[in-house]
Coordinates of C-alpha atoms in Angstrom, one line a residue:
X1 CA -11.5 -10.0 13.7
X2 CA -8.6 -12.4 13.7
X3 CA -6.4 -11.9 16.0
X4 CA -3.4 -13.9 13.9
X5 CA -4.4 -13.1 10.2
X6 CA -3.1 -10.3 8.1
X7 CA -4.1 -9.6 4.6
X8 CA -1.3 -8.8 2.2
X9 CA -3.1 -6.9 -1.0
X10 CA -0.8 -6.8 -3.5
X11 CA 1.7 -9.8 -2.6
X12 CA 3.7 -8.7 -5.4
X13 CA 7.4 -10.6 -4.4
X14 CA 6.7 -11.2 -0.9
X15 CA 8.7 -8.4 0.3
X16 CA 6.0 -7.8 3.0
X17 CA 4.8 -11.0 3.8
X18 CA 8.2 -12.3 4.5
X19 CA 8.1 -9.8 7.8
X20 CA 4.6 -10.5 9.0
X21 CA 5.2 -14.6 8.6
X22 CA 8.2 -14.1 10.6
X23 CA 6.4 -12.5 13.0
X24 CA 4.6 -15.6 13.5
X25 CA 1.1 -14.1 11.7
X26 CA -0.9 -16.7 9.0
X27 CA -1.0 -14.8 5.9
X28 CA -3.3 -14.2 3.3
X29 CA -1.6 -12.7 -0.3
X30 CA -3.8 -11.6 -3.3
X31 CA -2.2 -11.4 -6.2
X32 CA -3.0 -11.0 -10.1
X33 CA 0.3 -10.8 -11.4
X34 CA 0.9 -14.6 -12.4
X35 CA 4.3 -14.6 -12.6
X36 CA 4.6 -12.8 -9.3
X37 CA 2.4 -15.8 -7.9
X38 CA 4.9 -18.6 -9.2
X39 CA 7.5 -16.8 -7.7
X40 CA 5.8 -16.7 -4.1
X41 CA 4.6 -20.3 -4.6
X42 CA 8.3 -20.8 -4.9
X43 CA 9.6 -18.1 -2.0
X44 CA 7.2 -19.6 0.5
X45 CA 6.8 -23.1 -0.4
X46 CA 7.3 -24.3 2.9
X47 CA 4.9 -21.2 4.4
X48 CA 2.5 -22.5 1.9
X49 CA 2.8 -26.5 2.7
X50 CA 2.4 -25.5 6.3
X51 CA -1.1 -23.2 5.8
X52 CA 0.3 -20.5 7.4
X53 CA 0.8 -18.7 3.6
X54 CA -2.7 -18.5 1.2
X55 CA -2.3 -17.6 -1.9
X56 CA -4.9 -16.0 -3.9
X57 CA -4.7 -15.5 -7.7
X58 CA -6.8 -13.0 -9.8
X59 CA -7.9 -9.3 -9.6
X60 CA -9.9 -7.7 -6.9
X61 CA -12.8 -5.2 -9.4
X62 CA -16.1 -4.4 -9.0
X63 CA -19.0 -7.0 -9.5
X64 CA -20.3 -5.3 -12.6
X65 CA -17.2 -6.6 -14.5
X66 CA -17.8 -10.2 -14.4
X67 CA -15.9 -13.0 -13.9
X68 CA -13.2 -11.9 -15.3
X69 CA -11.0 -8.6 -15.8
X70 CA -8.3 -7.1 -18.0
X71 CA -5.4 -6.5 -15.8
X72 CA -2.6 -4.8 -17.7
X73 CA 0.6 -6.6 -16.7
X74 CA 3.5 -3.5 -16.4
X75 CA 7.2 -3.9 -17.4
X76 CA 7.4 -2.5 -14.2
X77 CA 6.0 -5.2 -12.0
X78 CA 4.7 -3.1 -8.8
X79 CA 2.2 -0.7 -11.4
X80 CA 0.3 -3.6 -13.0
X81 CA -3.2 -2.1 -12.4
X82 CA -6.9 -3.0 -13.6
X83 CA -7.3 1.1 -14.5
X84 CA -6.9 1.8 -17.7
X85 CA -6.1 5.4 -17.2
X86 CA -3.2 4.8 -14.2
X87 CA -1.6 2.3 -16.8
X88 CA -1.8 5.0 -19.5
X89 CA -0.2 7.3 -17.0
X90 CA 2.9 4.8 -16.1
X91 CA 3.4 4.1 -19.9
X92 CA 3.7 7.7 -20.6
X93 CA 6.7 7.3 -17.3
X94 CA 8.3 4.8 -19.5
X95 CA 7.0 1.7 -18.8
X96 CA 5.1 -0.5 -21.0
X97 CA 2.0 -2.7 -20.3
X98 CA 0.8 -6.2 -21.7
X99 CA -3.0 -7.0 -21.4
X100 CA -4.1 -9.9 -20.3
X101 CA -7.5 -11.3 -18.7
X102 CA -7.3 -12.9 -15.1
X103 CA -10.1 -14.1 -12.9
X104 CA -12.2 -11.5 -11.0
X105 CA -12.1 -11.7 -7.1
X106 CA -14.7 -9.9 -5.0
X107 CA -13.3 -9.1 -1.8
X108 CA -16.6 -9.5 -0.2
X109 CA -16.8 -12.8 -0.4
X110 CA -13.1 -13.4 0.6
X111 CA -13.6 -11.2 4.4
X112 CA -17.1 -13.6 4.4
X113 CA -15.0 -17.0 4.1
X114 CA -11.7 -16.1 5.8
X115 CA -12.6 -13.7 8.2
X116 CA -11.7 -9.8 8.9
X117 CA -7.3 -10.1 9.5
X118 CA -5.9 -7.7 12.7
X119 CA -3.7 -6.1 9.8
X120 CA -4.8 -5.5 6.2
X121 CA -2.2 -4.0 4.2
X122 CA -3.6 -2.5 0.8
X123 CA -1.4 -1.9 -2.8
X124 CA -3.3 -2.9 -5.8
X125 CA -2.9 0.0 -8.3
X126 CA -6.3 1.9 -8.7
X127 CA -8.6 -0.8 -7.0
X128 CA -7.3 0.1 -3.3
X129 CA -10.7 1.9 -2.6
X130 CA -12.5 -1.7 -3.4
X131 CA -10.6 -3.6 -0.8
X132 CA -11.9 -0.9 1.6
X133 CA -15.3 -0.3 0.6
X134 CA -16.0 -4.4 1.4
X135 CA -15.4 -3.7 4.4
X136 CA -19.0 -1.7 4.9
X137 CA -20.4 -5.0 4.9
X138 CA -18.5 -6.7 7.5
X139 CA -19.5 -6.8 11.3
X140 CA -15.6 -6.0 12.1
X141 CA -12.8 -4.1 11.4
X142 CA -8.8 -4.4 11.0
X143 CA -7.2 -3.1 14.2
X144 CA -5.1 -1.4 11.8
X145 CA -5.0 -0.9 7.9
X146 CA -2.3 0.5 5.7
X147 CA -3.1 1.6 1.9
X148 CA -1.2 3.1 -0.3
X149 CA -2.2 7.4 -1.4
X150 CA -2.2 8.8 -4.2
X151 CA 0.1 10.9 -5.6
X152 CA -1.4 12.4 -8.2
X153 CA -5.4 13.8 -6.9
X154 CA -5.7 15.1 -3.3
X155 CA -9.4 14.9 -3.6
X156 CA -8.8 10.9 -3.9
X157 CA -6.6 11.0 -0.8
X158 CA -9.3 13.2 1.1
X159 CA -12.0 10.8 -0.1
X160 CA -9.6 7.3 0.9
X161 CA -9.4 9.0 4.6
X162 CA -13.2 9.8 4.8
X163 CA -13.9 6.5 3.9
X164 CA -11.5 5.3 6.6
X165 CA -13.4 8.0 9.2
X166 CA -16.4 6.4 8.4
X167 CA -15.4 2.5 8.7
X168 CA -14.7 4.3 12.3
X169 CA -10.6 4.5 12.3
X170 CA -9.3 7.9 14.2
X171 CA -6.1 7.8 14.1
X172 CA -3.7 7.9 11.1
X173 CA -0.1 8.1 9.8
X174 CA 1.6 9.1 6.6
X175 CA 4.8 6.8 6.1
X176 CA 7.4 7.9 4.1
X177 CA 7.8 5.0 1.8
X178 CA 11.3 5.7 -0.1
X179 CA 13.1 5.1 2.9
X180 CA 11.5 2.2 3.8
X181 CA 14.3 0.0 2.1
X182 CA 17.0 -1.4 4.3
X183 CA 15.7 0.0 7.4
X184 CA 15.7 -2.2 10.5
X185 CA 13.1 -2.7 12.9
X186 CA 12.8 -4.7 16.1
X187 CA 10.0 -6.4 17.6
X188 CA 8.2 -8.6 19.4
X189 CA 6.6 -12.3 17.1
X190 CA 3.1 -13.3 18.7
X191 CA 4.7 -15.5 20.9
X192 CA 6.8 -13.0 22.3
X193 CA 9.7 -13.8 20.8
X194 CA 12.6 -11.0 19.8
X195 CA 12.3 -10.5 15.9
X196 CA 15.0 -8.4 14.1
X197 CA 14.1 -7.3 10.1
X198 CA 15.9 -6.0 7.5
X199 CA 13.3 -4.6 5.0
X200 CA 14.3 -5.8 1.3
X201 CA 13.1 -3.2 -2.2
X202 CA 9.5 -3.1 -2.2
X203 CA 8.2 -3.5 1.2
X204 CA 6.2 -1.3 2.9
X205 CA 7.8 -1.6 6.2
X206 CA 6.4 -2.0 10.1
X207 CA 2.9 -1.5 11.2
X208 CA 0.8 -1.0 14.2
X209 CA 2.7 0.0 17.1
X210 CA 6.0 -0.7 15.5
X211 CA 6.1 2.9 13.1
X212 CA 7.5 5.5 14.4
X213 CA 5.8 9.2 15.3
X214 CA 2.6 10.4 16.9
X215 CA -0.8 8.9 15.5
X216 CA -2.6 12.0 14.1
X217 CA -6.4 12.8 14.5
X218 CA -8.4 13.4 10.8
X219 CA -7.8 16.8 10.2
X220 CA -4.2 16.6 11.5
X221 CA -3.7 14.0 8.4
X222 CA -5.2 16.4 6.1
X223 CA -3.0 19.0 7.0
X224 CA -0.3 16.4 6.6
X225 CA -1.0 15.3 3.1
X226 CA -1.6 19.3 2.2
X227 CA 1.9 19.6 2.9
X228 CA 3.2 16.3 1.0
X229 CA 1.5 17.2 -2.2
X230 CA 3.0 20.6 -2.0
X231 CA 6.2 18.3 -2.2
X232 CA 4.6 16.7 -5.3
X233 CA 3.5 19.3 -7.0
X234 CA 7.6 21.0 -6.4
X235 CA 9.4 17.9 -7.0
X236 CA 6.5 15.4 -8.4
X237 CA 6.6 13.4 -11.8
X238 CA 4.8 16.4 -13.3
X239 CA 6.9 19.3 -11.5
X240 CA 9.2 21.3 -13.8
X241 CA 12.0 19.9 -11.6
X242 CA 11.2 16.4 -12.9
X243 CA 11.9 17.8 -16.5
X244 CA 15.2 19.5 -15.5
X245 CA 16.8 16.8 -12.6
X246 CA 20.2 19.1 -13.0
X247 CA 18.5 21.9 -10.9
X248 CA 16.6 19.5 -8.7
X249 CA 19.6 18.7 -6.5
X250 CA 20.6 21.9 -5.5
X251 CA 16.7 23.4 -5.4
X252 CA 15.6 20.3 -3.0
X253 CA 18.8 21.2 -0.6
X254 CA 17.7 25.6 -0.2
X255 CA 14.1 24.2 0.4
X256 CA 14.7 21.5 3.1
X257 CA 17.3 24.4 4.7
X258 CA 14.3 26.5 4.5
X259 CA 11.2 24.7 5.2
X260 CA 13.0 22.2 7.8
X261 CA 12.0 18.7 5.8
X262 CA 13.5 15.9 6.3
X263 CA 14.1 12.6 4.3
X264 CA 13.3 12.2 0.9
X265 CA 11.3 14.5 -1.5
X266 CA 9.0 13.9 -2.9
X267 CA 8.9 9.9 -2.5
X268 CA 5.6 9.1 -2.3
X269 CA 3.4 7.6 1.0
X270 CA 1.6 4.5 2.3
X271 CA -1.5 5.6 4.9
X272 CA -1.8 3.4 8.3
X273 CA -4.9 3.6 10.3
X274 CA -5.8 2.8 13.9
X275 CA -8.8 2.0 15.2

């Protein structure tokens, strides 16, 4: 492991990697979006001059599809995905795709030649399991990982966290995401110097030590995520609220009286793991 690196999975605007290169971490983005790379090319042009921001271009898939990949580019730019069904799910929500063929990266090959990061942060729509499954194959692990969870299929989320058991992590968070933007956090850079964020729209927020909350063991995270998709399926994209938004105001305010939640509902969650 590398005690200084981070992956950032899904660069997407930077909106992440503009906390962890502030932090004083060298960064490595993947990205398949092309025009989201210009636009971190031109962000981080100094990070980039410097070394201490790679950029990676293409999409992570599985070996079988060649060298290249149809990525379908979405109107919306954080749900570009390589799955054809997730994009056929997020046009049905409104937004369009446009395909286009990018170059196919295996993620095996990138922990070989750049080494395992201290942080890897994972949000490529529908190829997340991928960037986790590579690392079977490596001698080392992350100290800590965050991915993003489905919303949809809790058998995908119970299968992302037994993968994560077995790569040997034990302790786990769900993070809210929806209130992640404009929140403040701060910390410490590697060289112990005081580093106060503001978190921009998009980002996924602190990691590590800096989130908030007790670490939870495996089956406490399971419980966890039973009760988040209970949110889902209440207030989800396919709930009956979702159809009728007047009565979802005044429904979401007698259920967090009731139940005692807090923040928002449903919003959907980004798992962190600790080693």
């Amino acid at each position: 492991m590398i005690a200084d690196l981070i992956y950032d999975v899904g660069l997407h605007k930077g909106e992440d990697a503009a906390f962890y290169l502030k932090k004083g971490f060298k960064v490595l983005g993947i990205e398949a979006n092309p025009e989201l790379v210009r636009h971190c090319q031109g962000r981080f042009h100094t990070e980039v001059a410097s070394g201490q921001l790679r950029i990676i271009e293409g999409a992570i898939a599985p070996e079988s599809e060649g060298p290249t990949i149809t990525f379908y580019k979405s109107s919306d730019s954080v749900l570009g995905t390589i799955n054809k069904d997730r994009a056929a799910r997020t046009e049905k929500l409104g937004h369009r795709s446009e395909r286009i063929v990018l170059p196919r990266i295996d993620v095996v090959d990138i922990y070989r030649s750049c080494g395992v990061p201290y942080f890897l942060k994972i949000d490529v729509e529908g190829a997340d399991q991928l960037v986790l499954e590579g690392l079977k194959q490596q001698p080392n692990r992350p100290q800590y990982i965050s991915v993003e969870s489905d919303k949809v299929d809790f058998g995908e989320i119970k299968a992302q966290l037994g993968l994560l058991r077995e790569l040997g992590y034990r302790k786990f968070k769900a993070v809210q995401q929806q209130r992640i933007p404009g929140s403040r956090v701060e910390t410490k850079a590697l060289d112990g110097a005081k580093v106060a964020h503001v978190f921009e729209a998009g980002a996924s927020g602190p990691f590590g030590e800096d989130l908030g909350g007790p670490w939870l063991d495996f089956d406490g995270i399971i419980d966890r995520y039973r009760s988040i998709f209970r949110d889902y399926r209440y207030f989800g994209d396919d709930s009956l609220l979702a159809r009728f938004p007047v009565l979802a105001l005044p429904f979401k305010a007698v259920y967090k009286l009731c139940t005692g939640q807090r923040g928002s509902l449903p919003g959907w969650y980004d798992t962190h793991a600790s080693l």
